[in-house]
Amino acid sequence: MNRILFWPLWAGFWTIIGLVNFGSALIFMRRIQPGIPAWQPLVWELSSVYVIGLLLVPLVVYATRHLEFRRDRWKRVLVAHFALTVPFSLLHTSGMVAIRKAVYWMAGLSYDYSSGNLAGAVLYEFYKDILSYWMIVLIAIGFQYYNRYRERDRQLAEVQLQNLRQQLNPHFLFNTLNMISSKMYEDVAQADAMIARLSDLLRMTLRTSRQPEVPLRTDLEALDLYLEIMKARFGDAIQVDLNVDAHAHEALAPSLILQPLVENAFRHGVNGQAASGRIRIRASVSDHTLTLRVSDNGPGFQDSREAILNRGFGLSNTAARLQQLYGDQHRLDLNNSDGGGAEVVIRIPYRVA
Amino acid sequence: MRVLIVDDEPPARRKLAEFLRRERDVEISGEAANGMQAAELIDELQPDVVFLDVQMPGMNGFEVLETIHGRIPFVVFVTAYDQYAVKAFEVHAVDYLLKPFDRNRLQACLSRVRDQIGRDSGRDIQARVEKLIAEATGRAYLNRVMVKNKGRIIFLQVRDIDWIKALSNYVELHAGAQTYLLRDTMSSLEARLDPAAFARVHRSVIVNRDRIRELQPWSHNDYLLIMKDGTEIRMSRRYHKNL
């Protein structure tokens, strides 16, 4: 919301609450003290809600943000909130009494708050304030959750968009189109076949944004299309070695999880020594875990894990997707294997559609 | 004109070759499948024009040109998708082709090339390409050079060079126990070396500052440089300020 507009609207909101309270207070007071001027109950109610709305609500919201109910410390947070009710009520009472005294003084009158029983009056306000305090806390927590939910939604959308952009990798797309345009002069049937493969792959890519997880079998089909296109582009120089456990075929995996890893292996591992490039892909299931391994025989990872994952594409996108889908329940390891070459290992919970 | 085709994808090379073969004045003198091969062939074949793929594994198109010495051929960059590179090509008025292209595009490009080759003496193009390379590689100075040794091609890191001596049409690069010949002139090489790392100490000598062990007074205000490996190099007076 507009920052400049917020505070006037906020004050207006509390004025309305004060006016509603004033209505009920006026009817009540006119019954027990018929001649009371209307402005007096108005001052009582407005002073009360303004102190709450303009002073105490911001303070309580601030406190709520720092006193988060978490599983490991909810008891302490609860005690802290109960303790805070006391200063809350004292501030409320003293604040509104100060305002009332000031207004009465300006009207040439004097305001008597407690009629001699200060402790009783303060206790009376305190009981009412317990309810106000907790209402504010609950609403603040509600807003917190709502904001967090919206933020997650936004992040999810961002990851999805990035994902799509990566899979629709323009570099891959235009190079593939170039390969097809070359094939057209040599073998029309094969060029045609490549257009069909590319179309299938694009369709699968577009589906990814709607379907975050697919059986690994589906992902392997997409990988097949990708590899066929890569083979047409680079020839048979690169050997791809696929080994998938029988159980793994039906396991749910993030859609198009393998392709970026294989692409990475193509780009960094295999390339440059085209004659002997070799990519190994393994999928296995054990202990309720699906393990996916993609390794190459290139020079291996040259940078730290952080540096690689902060580069903003490829593996960093994979890491973000895994975090989004599985939270703490996944592992992503980047290793350099003994024989040289990079290896990416993903471990996620084994589930079947 | 003699043309070299550089691309890591065989179909891409075939298509370009197919189109170029239909041009009367074009002769394809070679094809390279990666950056190293490209650098070797440019040096060996001295083509007039190179169609150079930008994204290649190992050594990309810019790095290929960085290692080339002497005459940089007329370059047409070929790229599938690279917003930054394309912007750089525009800025430096360097020719480029976007993949995929059809024959018309290539012919339009070729006629621009014919035009410019006839007009520019090459100096102008070379300066533009050099600026582009410095920008694209993020290095203002030479990083590695391609040299030949007993028939083998070696990509020598510039920081490994101890000192450089001028011969008539060549320079002699001394790196450790090895000596390499490079077809280049002293002044052109000096201009491309980082002055913080290399200093000219004589009309015919450039030294790597890190490899100097000591400086001894010599006759007529001249000095004698003693390198870490014991090599003695005379430093003439007019280059004193360089050290």
Coordinates of C-alpha atoms in Angstrom, one line a residue:
Chain A
M1 CA 0.0 0.0 0.0
N2 CA 1.0 3.6 -0.5
R3 CA 3.1 4.7 2.4
I4 CA 1.8 8.2 2.5
L5 CA -1.8 7.1 2.4
F6 CA -1.4 4.4 5.1
W7 CA -1.4 6.5 8.2
P8 CA -4.4 8.7 7.4
L9 CA -6.4 5.6 6.4
W10 CA -5.3 3.8 9.6
A11 CA -6.3 6.8 11.8
G12 CA -9.7 6.9 9.9
F13 CA -10.2 3.2 10.6
W14 CA -9.7 3.7 14.4
T15 CA -11.9 6.8 14.3
I16 CA -14.7 4.7 12.9
I17 CA -14.2 2.1 15.6
G18 CA -14.2 4.9 18.2
L19 CA -17.5 6.4 16.7
V20 CA -19.2 3.0 16.9
N21 CA -18.1 2.6 20.5
F22 CA -19.2 6.2 21.2
G23 CA -22.8 5.3 19.9
S24 CA -23.1 2.5 22.4
A25 CA -21.5 4.5 25.2
L26 CA -23.8 7.5 24.6
I27 CA -27.0 5.3 24.7
F28 CA -25.7 3.7 27.9
M29 CA -24.7 6.9 29.6
R30 CA -27.9 8.8 28.7
R31 CA -29.8 6.0 30.6
I32 CA -27.9 6.5 33.9
Q33 CA -27.0 10.2 33.6
P34 CA -29.5 11.8 31.3
G35 CA -28.0 15.3 31.0
I36 CA -24.4 14.3 30.0
P37 CA -23.1 16.2 27.0
A38 CA -22.4 14.0 24.0
W39 CA -18.8 15.1 23.6
Q40 CA -17.8 13.5 26.9
P41 CA -18.4 9.9 25.9
L42 CA -17.0 10.8 22.5
V43 CA -13.7 11.9 24.1
W44 CA -13.6 8.8 26.3
E45 CA -14.0 6.4 23.4
L46 CA -11.8 8.2 20.9
S47 CA -9.0 8.6 23.4
S48 CA -9.1 4.9 24.1
V49 CA -9.0 3.7 20.5
Y50 CA -6.4 6.2 19.4
V51 CA -4.0 5.1 22.1
I52 CA -4.6 1.5 21.1
G53 CA -4.6 2.0 17.3
L54 CA -1.8 4.6 16.9
L55 CA 0.5 3.7 19.7
L56 CA -0.1 0.2 21.0
V57 CA -0.9 -1.8 17.8
P58 CA 2.4 -0.8 16.1
L59 CA 4.2 -1.9 19.3
V60 CA 2.4 -5.2 19.6
V61 CA 2.9 -5.9 15.9
Y62 CA 6.6 -5.3 16.4
A63 CA 6.7 -7.5 19.4
T64 CA 4.8 -10.3 17.6
R65 CA 7.3 -10.2 14.8
H66 CA 10.1 -10.9 17.3
L67 CA 8.1 -13.4 19.4
E68 CA 7.4 -16.1 16.9
F69 CA 5.6 -19.2 18.0
R70 CA 7.9 -21.9 17.0
R71 CA 7.8 -25.5 18.0
D72 CA 10.9 -25.3 20.1
R73 CA 10.0 -22.2 22.2
W74 CA 6.3 -21.7 22.1
K75 CA 6.0 -21.9 25.9
R76 CA 8.4 -19.1 26.4
V77 CA 6.7 -17.0 23.8
L78 CA 3.4 -17.5 25.4
V79 CA 4.8 -16.4 28.8
A80 CA 6.4 -13.4 27.3
H81 CA 3.1 -12.4 25.7
F82 CA 1.3 -12.7 29.0
A83 CA 3.9 -10.6 30.7
L84 CA 3.6 -7.9 28.0
T85 CA -0.2 -7.6 28.7
V86 CA 0.7 -5.7 31.8
P87 CA 2.7 -2.8 30.3
F88 CA 0.2 -2.9 27.4
S89 CA -2.7 -2.2 29.7
L90 CA -0.8 0.4 31.8
L91 CA 0.2 2.3 28.7
H92 CA -3.3 2.2 27.4
T93 CA -4.9 3.4 30.6
S94 CA -2.4 6.2 31.3
G95 CA -2.4 7.3 27.7
M96 CA -6.2 7.6 27.4
V97 CA -6.5 9.3 30.9
A98 CA -3.9 11.8 29.9
I99 CA -5.8 12.7 26.7
R100 CA -9.1 13.0 28.5
K101 CA -7.6 15.2 31.2
A102 CA -6.1 17.5 28.6
V103 CA -9.4 17.8 26.7
Y104 CA -11.4 18.4 29.8
W105 CA -8.9 21.0 30.9
M106 CA -9.3 22.8 27.6
A107 CA -13.0 22.8 28.1
G108 CA -12.5 24.3 31.6
L109 CA -13.5 21.2 33.4
S110 CA -11.6 18.6 35.4
Y111 CA -11.7 14.9 34.6
D112 CA -12.0 12.4 37.4
Y113 CA -11.0 8.9 36.2
S114 CA -11.1 6.6 39.2
S115 CA -13.5 8.3 41.6
G116 CA -11.1 7.5 44.4
N117 CA -10.5 3.8 43.5
L118 CA -7.5 3.9 41.2
A119 CA -6.6 0.2 41.7
G120 CA -10.1 -0.9 40.9
A121 CA -10.2 1.3 37.7
V122 CA -6.8 0.1 36.5
L123 CA -7.8 -3.6 37.1
Y124 CA -11.1 -3.0 35.3
E125 CA -9.1 -1.7 32.2
F126 CA -6.6 -4.6 32.5
Y127 CA -9.3 -7.3 32.1
K128 CA -10.7 -5.6 29.1
D129 CA -7.1 -5.1 27.7
I130 CA -6.3 -8.8 27.9
L131 CA -8.8 -9.4 25.2
S132 CA -7.6 -6.4 23.1
Y133 CA -4.0 -7.5 23.3
W134 CA -4.7 -11.0 22.1
M135 CA -6.9 -9.9 19.3
I136 CA -4.1 -7.7 18.0
V137 CA -1.6 -10.5 18.4
L138 CA -3.8 -13.0 16.5
I139 CA -4.5 -10.6 13.7
A140 CA -0.8 -9.8 13.4
I141 CA 0.1 -13.5 13.3
G142 CA -2.6 -14.0 10.6
F143 CA -1.0 -11.2 8.5
Q144 CA 2.4 -12.7 9.0
Y145 CA 1.3 -16.0 7.7
Y146 CA -0.5 -14.4 4.8
N147 CA 2.6 -12.5 3.8
R148 CA 4.8 -15.5 4.1
Y149 CA 2.4 -17.5 2.0
R150 CA 2.3 -14.8 -0.6
E151 CA 6.1 -14.5 -0.6
R152 CA 6.4 -18.3 -1.1
D153 CA 4.0 -18.1 -4.0
R154 CA 6.0 -15.4 -5.6
Q155 CA 9.2 -17.3 -5.2
L156 CA 7.6 -20.4 -6.6
A157 CA 6.4 -18.4 -9.6
E158 CA 9.9 -17.1 -10.1
V159 CA 11.5 -20.5 -9.9
Q160 CA 9.0 -21.8 -12.4
L161 CA 9.7 -19.0 -14.8
Q162 CA 13.4 -19.5 -14.5
N163 CA 12.9 -23.1 -15.0
L164 CA 10.9 -22.5 -18.2
R165 CA 13.5 -20.1 -19.5
Q166 CA 16.3 -22.6 -18.8
Q167 CA 14.5 -25.5 -20.5
L168 CA 13.6 -23.3 -23.4
N169 CA 17.2 -22.3 -23.4
P170 CA 17.4 -20.0 -26.4
H171 CA 21.0 -21.1 -27.2
F172 CA 19.9 -24.7 -27.4
L173 CA 16.8 -23.8 -29.4
F174 CA 18.5 -21.7 -32.1
N175 CA 21.4 -24.1 -32.5
T176 CA 18.9 -26.9 -32.9
L177 CA 17.0 -24.9 -35.5
N178 CA 20.3 -24.3 -37.3
M179 CA 21.1 -28.0 -37.2
I180 CA 17.6 -28.7 -38.7
S181 CA 18.1 -26.1 -41.4
S182 CA 21.3 -27.8 -42.3
K183 CA 19.7 -31.2 -42.4
M184 CA 17.1 -29.9 -44.8
Y185 CA 19.7 -29.7 -47.5
E186 CA 20.9 -33.2 -46.9
D187 CA 18.0 -35.4 -45.7
V188 CA 14.5 -34.0 -45.6
A189 CA 13.1 -37.0 -43.7
Q190 CA 15.6 -36.6 -40.9
A191 CA 15.1 -32.9 -40.7
D192 CA 11.4 -33.6 -40.4
A193 CA 12.1 -36.1 -37.6
M194 CA 14.2 -33.5 -35.8
I195 CA 11.4 -31.0 -35.9
A196 CA 9.1 -33.6 -34.4
R197 CA 11.6 -34.3 -31.6
L198 CA 12.1 -30.7 -30.9
S199 CA 8.3 -30.1 -30.8
D200 CA 7.8 -33.0 -28.4
L201 CA 10.5 -31.6 -26.2
L202 CA 9.0 -28.1 -26.2
R203 CA 5.6 -29.6 -25.3
M204 CA 7.1 -31.4 -22.4
T205 CA 8.9 -28.2 -21.3
L206 CA 5.7 -26.2 -21.4
R207 CA 3.9 -28.9 -19.3
T208 CA 6.6 -28.7 -16.6
S209 CA 5.2 -25.4 -15.2
R210 CA 1.9 -27.0 -14.5
Q211 CA 3.2 -30.4 -13.3
P212 CA 6.1 -30.1 -10.9
E213 CA 6.6 -33.8 -10.5
V214 CA 6.4 -36.7 -13.0
P215 CA 7.3 -40.3 -13.0
L216 CA 11.0 -40.7 -13.8
R217 CA 10.0 -42.7 -16.9
T218 CA 8.5 -39.5 -18.4
D219 CA 11.6 -37.6 -17.6
L220 CA 13.7 -40.2 -19.3
E221 CA 11.6 -40.0 -22.4
A222 CA 12.3 -36.2 -22.5
L223 CA 16.0 -36.9 -22.0
D224 CA 15.9 -39.3 -24.9
L225 CA 14.5 -36.6 -27.1
Y226 CA 17.2 -34.2 -25.9
L227 CA 20.0 -36.7 -26.5
E228 CA 18.7 -37.5 -29.9
I229 CA 18.9 -33.8 -30.8
M230 CA 22.4 -33.4 -29.3
K231 CA 23.5 -36.5 -31.2
A232 CA 22.3 -34.9 -34.5
R233 CA 24.2 -31.7 -33.6
F234 CA 27.5 -33.2 -32.4
G235 CA 27.6 -36.6 -34.0
D236 CA 28.4 -39.8 -32.1
A237 CA 31.4 -38.3 -30.3
I238 CA 29.6 -38.3 -27.0
Q239 CA 28.7 -41.6 -25.4
V240 CA 25.8 -41.6 -23.0
D241 CA 25.5 -44.4 -20.7
L242 CA 22.1 -44.8 -19.0
N243 CA 21.4 -47.2 -16.1
V244 CA 18.1 -47.1 -14.3
D245 CA 16.8 -49.4 -11.6
A246 CA 13.5 -51.2 -12.3
H247 CA 11.9 -49.5 -9.3
A248 CA 13.1 -46.1 -10.3
H249 CA 11.1 -45.9 -13.5
E250 CA 7.8 -45.2 -11.6
A251 CA 9.4 -43.0 -8.9
L252 CA 8.2 -39.4 -8.9
A253 CA 10.9 -36.9 -9.7
P254 CA 10.9 -33.1 -10.5
S255 CA 10.0 -32.9 -14.2
L256 CA 12.9 -32.3 -16.5
I257 CA 15.4 -32.6 -13.7
L258 CA 17.9 -34.6 -15.7
Q259 CA 18.2 -32.5 -18.8
P260 CA 20.0 -29.5 -17.3
L261 CA 22.4 -31.8 -15.5
V262 CA 23.2 -33.6 -18.7
E263 CA 23.5 -30.3 -20.6
N264 CA 25.9 -29.1 -17.9
A265 CA 28.0 -32.3 -18.5
F266 CA 27.9 -31.6 -22.2
R267 CA 29.0 -28.0 -21.8
H268 CA 31.7 -28.3 -19.2
G269 CA 32.7 -31.9 -19.0
V270 CA 32.6 -33.5 -22.4
N271 CA 33.3 -30.6 -24.6
G272 CA 36.8 -29.7 -25.5
Q273 CA 37.8 -33.4 -25.7
A274 CA 35.0 -34.3 -28.0
A275 CA 36.5 -37.6 -29.1
S276 CA 36.2 -39.3 -25.8
G277 CA 33.3 -37.6 -24.1
R278 CA 31.3 -39.9 -21.9
I279 CA 28.2 -39.1 -19.7
R280 CA 26.9 -41.6 -17.2
I281 CA 23.4 -41.3 -15.8
R282 CA 22.3 -43.6 -12.9
A283 CA 19.0 -43.8 -11.1
S284 CA 18.6 -46.1 -8.2
V285 CA 16.2 -46.7 -5.2
S286 CA 17.2 -47.7 -1.7
D287 CA 16.0 -46.9 1.8
H288 CA 13.0 -44.9 0.5
T289 CA 15.3 -42.7 -1.4
L290 CA 15.6 -42.0 -5.1
T291 CA 19.2 -41.3 -6.1
L292 CA 20.0 -39.7 -9.4
R293 CA 23.6 -39.4 -10.5
V294 CA 25.0 -37.6 -13.6
S295 CA 28.7 -37.8 -14.2
D296 CA 31.1 -36.9 -17.0
N297 CA 34.8 -37.5 -17.7
G298 CA 35.7 -33.8 -18.2
P299 CA 37.9 -31.7 -16.0
G300 CA 35.5 -31.8 -13.0
F301 CA 34.2 -28.9 -10.9
Q302 CA 36.7 -26.0 -10.7
D303 CA 34.9 -23.8 -8.2
S304 CA 33.4 -24.2 -4.8
R305 CA 29.9 -25.4 -4.4
E306 CA 28.8 -21.9 -3.3
A307 CA 30.4 -20.3 -6.4
I308 CA 28.7 -22.8 -8.7
L309 CA 25.3 -22.4 -7.1
N310 CA 25.4 -18.7 -7.0
R311 CA 26.0 -18.3 -10.7
G312 CA 22.3 -18.0 -11.3
F313 CA 21.7 -20.6 -13.9
G314 CA 22.0 -24.3 -14.5
L315 CA 22.7 -26.0 -11.2
S316 CA 21.6 -23.1 -9.1
N317 CA 18.2 -23.4 -10.6
T318 CA 18.2 -27.1 -9.9
A319 CA 19.1 -26.4 -6.3
A320 CA 16.2 -23.9 -6.0
R321 CA 13.7 -26.3 -7.4
L322 CA 14.7 -29.1 -5.1
Q323 CA 14.5 -26.8 -2.1
Q324 CA 11.1 -25.7 -3.2
L325 CA 9.8 -29.2 -3.7
Y326 CA 11.4 -31.1 -0.9
G327 CA 12.8 -28.6 1.7
D328 CA 15.1 -30.4 4.1
Q329 CA 14.2 -33.8 2.6
H330 CA 16.7 -33.7 -0.3
R331 CA 20.4 -33.6 -0.9
L332 CA 22.3 -32.2 -3.8
D333 CA 26.0 -33.1 -3.9
L334 CA 28.6 -31.9 -6.4
N335 CA 31.6 -34.2 -6.4
N336 CA 34.7 -34.6 -8.4
S337 CA 35.1 -38.3 -9.0
D338 CA 38.4 -40.1 -8.5
G339 CA 39.0 -40.6 -12.2
G340 CA 38.5 -36.9 -12.8
G341 CA 35.2 -35.5 -14.0
A342 CA 32.2 -34.0 -12.3
E343 CA 29.4 -35.8 -10.6
V344 CA 26.1 -34.4 -9.5
V345 CA 24.1 -36.5 -7.1
I346 CA 20.5 -35.8 -6.2
R347 CA 18.7 -37.7 -3.4
I348 CA 15.0 -37.2 -2.9
P349 CA 12.3 -39.2 -1.0
Y350 CA 11.1 -42.2 -3.0
R351 CA 7.5 -41.9 -3.8
V352 CA 5.3 -43.5 -6.5
A353 CA 2.5 -41.7 -8.3
Chain B
M1 CA 38.8 -15.0 -51.0
R2 CA 40.0 -17.8 -48.9
V3 CA 37.7 -18.8 -46.0
L4 CA 38.0 -20.8 -42.8
I5 CA 34.9 -22.2 -41.2
V6 CA 34.9 -22.7 -37.4
D7 CA 32.1 -24.4 -35.5
D8 CA 31.9 -27.2 -33.1
E9 CA 28.7 -28.6 -34.6
P10 CA 29.3 -30.7 -37.8
P11 CA 25.9 -29.8 -39.4
A12 CA 26.5 -26.1 -38.8
R13 CA 29.9 -26.4 -40.7
R14 CA 28.3 -28.4 -43.5
K15 CA 25.6 -25.9 -44.1
L16 CA 28.0 -22.9 -44.1
A17 CA 30.3 -24.9 -46.5
E18 CA 27.4 -25.8 -48.7
F19 CA 26.4 -22.1 -49.1
L20 CA 29.9 -20.9 -49.5
R21 CA 30.8 -23.4 -52.2
R22 CA 28.1 -21.8 -54.4
E23 CA 29.9 -18.5 -54.3
R24 CA 32.3 -18.0 -57.3
D25 CA 34.9 -16.0 -55.5
V26 CA 35.0 -18.1 -52.3
E27 CA 37.5 -20.9 -51.7
I28 CA 37.1 -22.9 -48.5
S29 CA 40.6 -23.4 -47.2
G30 CA 39.7 -25.3 -44.1
E31 CA 37.3 -26.2 -41.3
A32 CA 37.9 -26.3 -37.6
A33 CA 35.8 -28.1 -35.0
N34 CA 37.1 -26.3 -31.9
G35 CA 39.0 -23.2 -30.7
M36 CA 42.4 -24.7 -30.6
Q37 CA 42.1 -26.1 -34.1
A38 CA 40.8 -22.7 -35.3
A39 CA 43.8 -20.9 -33.9
E40 CA 46.2 -23.4 -35.5
L41 CA 44.5 -23.2 -38.9
I42 CA 44.3 -19.4 -38.9
D43 CA 48.0 -19.3 -38.3
E44 CA 48.8 -22.0 -40.8
L45 CA 46.4 -21.1 -43.7
Q46 CA 46.3 -17.3 -43.2
P47 CA 42.7 -17.2 -44.6
D48 CA 41.2 -13.9 -45.7
V49 CA 37.9 -14.4 -43.9
V50 CA 37.0 -16.6 -40.9
F51 CA 33.5 -17.6 -40.0
L52 CA 33.9 -18.0 -36.3
D53 CA 31.4 -19.6 -34.0
V54 CA 31.4 -17.6 -30.7
Q55 CA 30.3 -20.3 -28.2
M56 CA 32.7 -23.2 -28.3
P57 CA 34.0 -25.4 -25.6
G58 CA 37.5 -24.9 -24.3
M59 CA 38.4 -21.8 -26.2
N60 CA 35.6 -19.6 -27.4
G61 CA 35.7 -17.4 -30.5
F62 CA 37.1 -14.4 -28.7
E63 CA 39.8 -16.4 -27.1
V64 CA 40.8 -17.8 -30.4
L65 CA 41.4 -14.4 -31.8
E66 CA 43.2 -13.4 -28.7
T67 CA 45.9 -16.0 -29.3
I68 CA 46.4 -15.1 -32.9
H69 CA 49.4 -13.1 -33.8
G70 CA 50.3 -10.8 -36.6
R71 CA 47.5 -10.4 -39.1
I72 CA 44.1 -11.0 -37.7
P73 CA 41.9 -12.1 -40.6
F74 CA 38.6 -10.5 -41.4
V75 CA 36.2 -12.1 -39.0
V76 CA 32.5 -12.8 -39.3
F77 CA 31.2 -14.0 -35.9
V78 CA 28.5 -16.6 -36.0
T79 CA 26.2 -17.0 -33.0
A80 CA 22.9 -18.7 -32.1
Y81 CA 22.0 -16.5 -29.2
D82 CA 24.0 -14.1 -27.2
Q83 CA 22.6 -10.7 -26.4
Y84 CA 25.8 -9.3 -25.0
A85 CA 28.0 -10.5 -27.9
V86 CA 25.5 -9.1 -30.5
K87 CA 25.5 -5.8 -28.7
A88 CA 29.3 -5.7 -28.8
F89 CA 29.3 -6.6 -32.5
E90 CA 27.0 -3.7 -33.2
V91 CA 29.1 -1.3 -31.0
H92 CA 32.3 -2.2 -32.8
A93 CA 30.8 -2.5 -36.2
V94 CA 32.0 -6.1 -36.6
D95 CA 30.2 -8.4 -38.9
Y96 CA 28.1 -11.3 -37.5
L97 CA 25.6 -13.9 -38.6
L98 CA 22.7 -15.2 -36.4
K99 CA 21.9 -18.9 -36.6
P100 CA 20.0 -20.1 -38.3
F101 CA 20.5 -18.0 -41.4
D102 CA 19.4 -18.6 -44.9
R103 CA 21.4 -18.1 -48.1
N104 CA 20.2 -14.5 -48.6
R105 CA 21.5 -13.5 -45.2
L106 CA 24.9 -15.1 -45.9
Q107 CA 25.1 -13.4 -49.3
A108 CA 24.3 -10.0 -47.8
C109 CA 27.0 -10.6 -45.3
L110 CA 29.5 -11.7 -47.9
S111 CA 28.9 -8.6 -50.0
R112 CA 29.6 -6.5 -47.0
V113 CA 32.8 -8.4 -46.4
R114 CA 33.9 -8.0 -50.1
D115 CA 33.2 -4.3 -49.7
Q116 CA 35.2 -3.9 -46.6
I117 CA 38.1 -6.0 -47.6
G118 CA 38.5 -3.9 -50.7
R119 CA 38.2 -0.7 -48.8
D120 CA 39.8 -1.1 -45.5
S121 CA 43.5 -1.7 -45.5
G122 CA 42.9 -4.2 -42.7
R123 CA 44.4 -2.0 -40.0
D124 CA 41.0 -0.5 -39.2
I125 CA 39.3 -3.8 -38.9
Q126 CA 42.1 -5.2 -36.8
A127 CA 41.8 -2.3 -34.4
R128 CA 38.1 -2.8 -34.1
V129 CA 38.4 -6.5 -33.5
E130 CA 41.1 -6.1 -31.0
K131 CA 38.9 -3.7 -29.0
L132 CA 36.1 -6.1 -29.2
I133 CA 38.2 -9.0 -27.9
A134 CA 39.5 -7.0 -25.0
E135 CA 36.0 -6.2 -24.1
A136 CA 34.6 -9.7 -24.6
T137 CA 37.4 -11.5 -22.7
G138 CA 37.5 -8.8 -20.0
R139 CA 41.3 -8.7 -20.5
A140 CA 43.0 -5.6 -21.9
Y141 CA 46.2 -7.5 -22.4
L142 CA 47.4 -10.7 -24.0
N143 CA 46.7 -13.8 -21.9
R144 CA 48.1 -16.6 -23.9
V145 CA 49.9 -17.0 -27.2
M146 CA 49.9 -19.8 -29.7
V147 CA 53.5 -20.9 -30.6
K148 CA 55.0 -23.8 -32.5
N149 CA 57.6 -26.1 -31.1
K150 CA 59.0 -29.0 -33.1
G151 CA 55.9 -29.2 -35.2
R152 CA 53.6 -29.1 -32.1
I153 CA 51.2 -26.3 -31.3
I154 CA 51.5 -24.9 -27.8
F155 CA 49.2 -22.4 -26.1
L156 CA 51.7 -20.6 -23.9
Q157 CA 50.5 -18.6 -20.9
V158 CA 52.0 -15.1 -21.2
R159 CA 52.8 -15.1 -17.5
D160 CA 55.1 -18.1 -18.1
I161 CA 57.4 -16.1 -20.4
D162 CA 60.7 -15.0 -18.8
W163 CA 61.9 -12.7 -21.5
I164 CA 61.5 -11.9 -25.1
K165 CA 64.2 -11.1 -27.8
A166 CA 63.7 -9.6 -31.2
L167 CA 64.9 -11.3 -34.3
S168 CA 64.4 -9.9 -37.8
N169 CA 60.8 -10.9 -38.6
Y170 CA 60.2 -12.9 -35.4
V171 CA 60.4 -12.6 -31.7
E172 CA 62.0 -15.3 -29.5
L173 CA 60.0 -16.2 -26.4
H174 CA 62.1 -17.6 -23.5
A175 CA 60.0 -19.6 -21.0
G176 CA 61.9 -21.8 -18.6
A177 CA 64.3 -24.0 -20.6
Q178 CA 62.2 -23.6 -23.8
T179 CA 62.5 -21.1 -26.6
Y180 CA 59.7 -20.4 -29.0
L181 CA 59.5 -18.4 -32.1
L182 CA 56.6 -16.1 -32.8
R183 CA 55.9 -14.2 -36.0
D184 CA 55.4 -10.7 -34.6
T185 CA 57.2 -7.5 -34.2
M186 CA 58.6 -6.1 -30.9
S187 CA 56.4 -3.0 -30.9
S188 CA 53.2 -4.8 -31.7
L189 CA 53.9 -7.4 -29.0
E190 CA 54.9 -4.8 -26.5
A191 CA 51.6 -2.9 -27.0
R192 CA 49.7 -6.1 -26.1
L193 CA 51.6 -7.0 -23.0
D194 CA 50.6 -5.8 -19.6
P195 CA 53.1 -3.0 -18.7
A196 CA 52.7 -3.9 -15.0
A197 CA 54.1 -7.4 -15.8
F198 CA 56.5 -6.8 -18.7
A199 CA 59.0 -4.0 -19.4
R200 CA 61.1 -3.2 -22.5
V201 CA 64.7 -2.8 -21.4
H202 CA 66.4 -2.7 -24.8
R203 CA 65.5 -2.0 -28.4
S204 CA 65.4 -5.8 -28.8
V205 CA 64.5 -7.1 -25.4
I206 CA 61.4 -7.3 -23.2
V207 CA 61.6 -8.9 -19.7
N208 CA 59.0 -10.3 -17.3
R209 CA 59.4 -8.0 -14.3
D210 CA 58.9 -11.0 -11.9
R211 CA 61.9 -12.8 -13.3
I212 CA 64.5 -10.1 -12.6
R213 CA 66.9 -11.0 -9.8
E214 CA 69.2 -8.0 -9.7
L215 CA 70.4 -4.9 -11.4
Q216 CA 74.1 -4.2 -11.8
P217 CA 75.7 -1.0 -13.0
W218 CA 77.5 -1.3 -16.3
S219 CA 79.5 1.1 -18.4
H220 CA 78.1 4.4 -19.8
N221 CA 75.2 4.5 -17.3
D222 CA 73.9 1.2 -18.7
Y223 CA 72.8 -1.6 -16.5
L224 CA 73.1 -5.3 -16.5
L225 CA 69.9 -7.3 -15.6
I226 CA 70.5 -10.6 -14.0
M227 CA 67.4 -12.9 -14.3
K228 CA 66.4 -15.5 -11.8
D229 CA 67.7 -18.2 -14.0
G230 CA 71.1 -16.5 -14.3
T231 CA 70.6 -15.0 -17.8
E232 CA 72.3 -11.7 -18.2
I233 CA 70.6 -9.0 -20.2
R234 CA 72.0 -5.6 -21.1
M235 CA 69.6 -2.7 -20.4
S236 CA 70.2 0.4 -22.4
R237 CA 70.0 3.9 -20.9
R238 CA 66.9 5.1 -22.7
Y239 CA 64.8 2.4 -21.2
H240 CA 65.7 3.1 -17.6
K241 CA 62.5 4.7 -16.8
N242 CA 60.6 1.5 -17.8
L243 CA 61.8 -0.3 -14.7

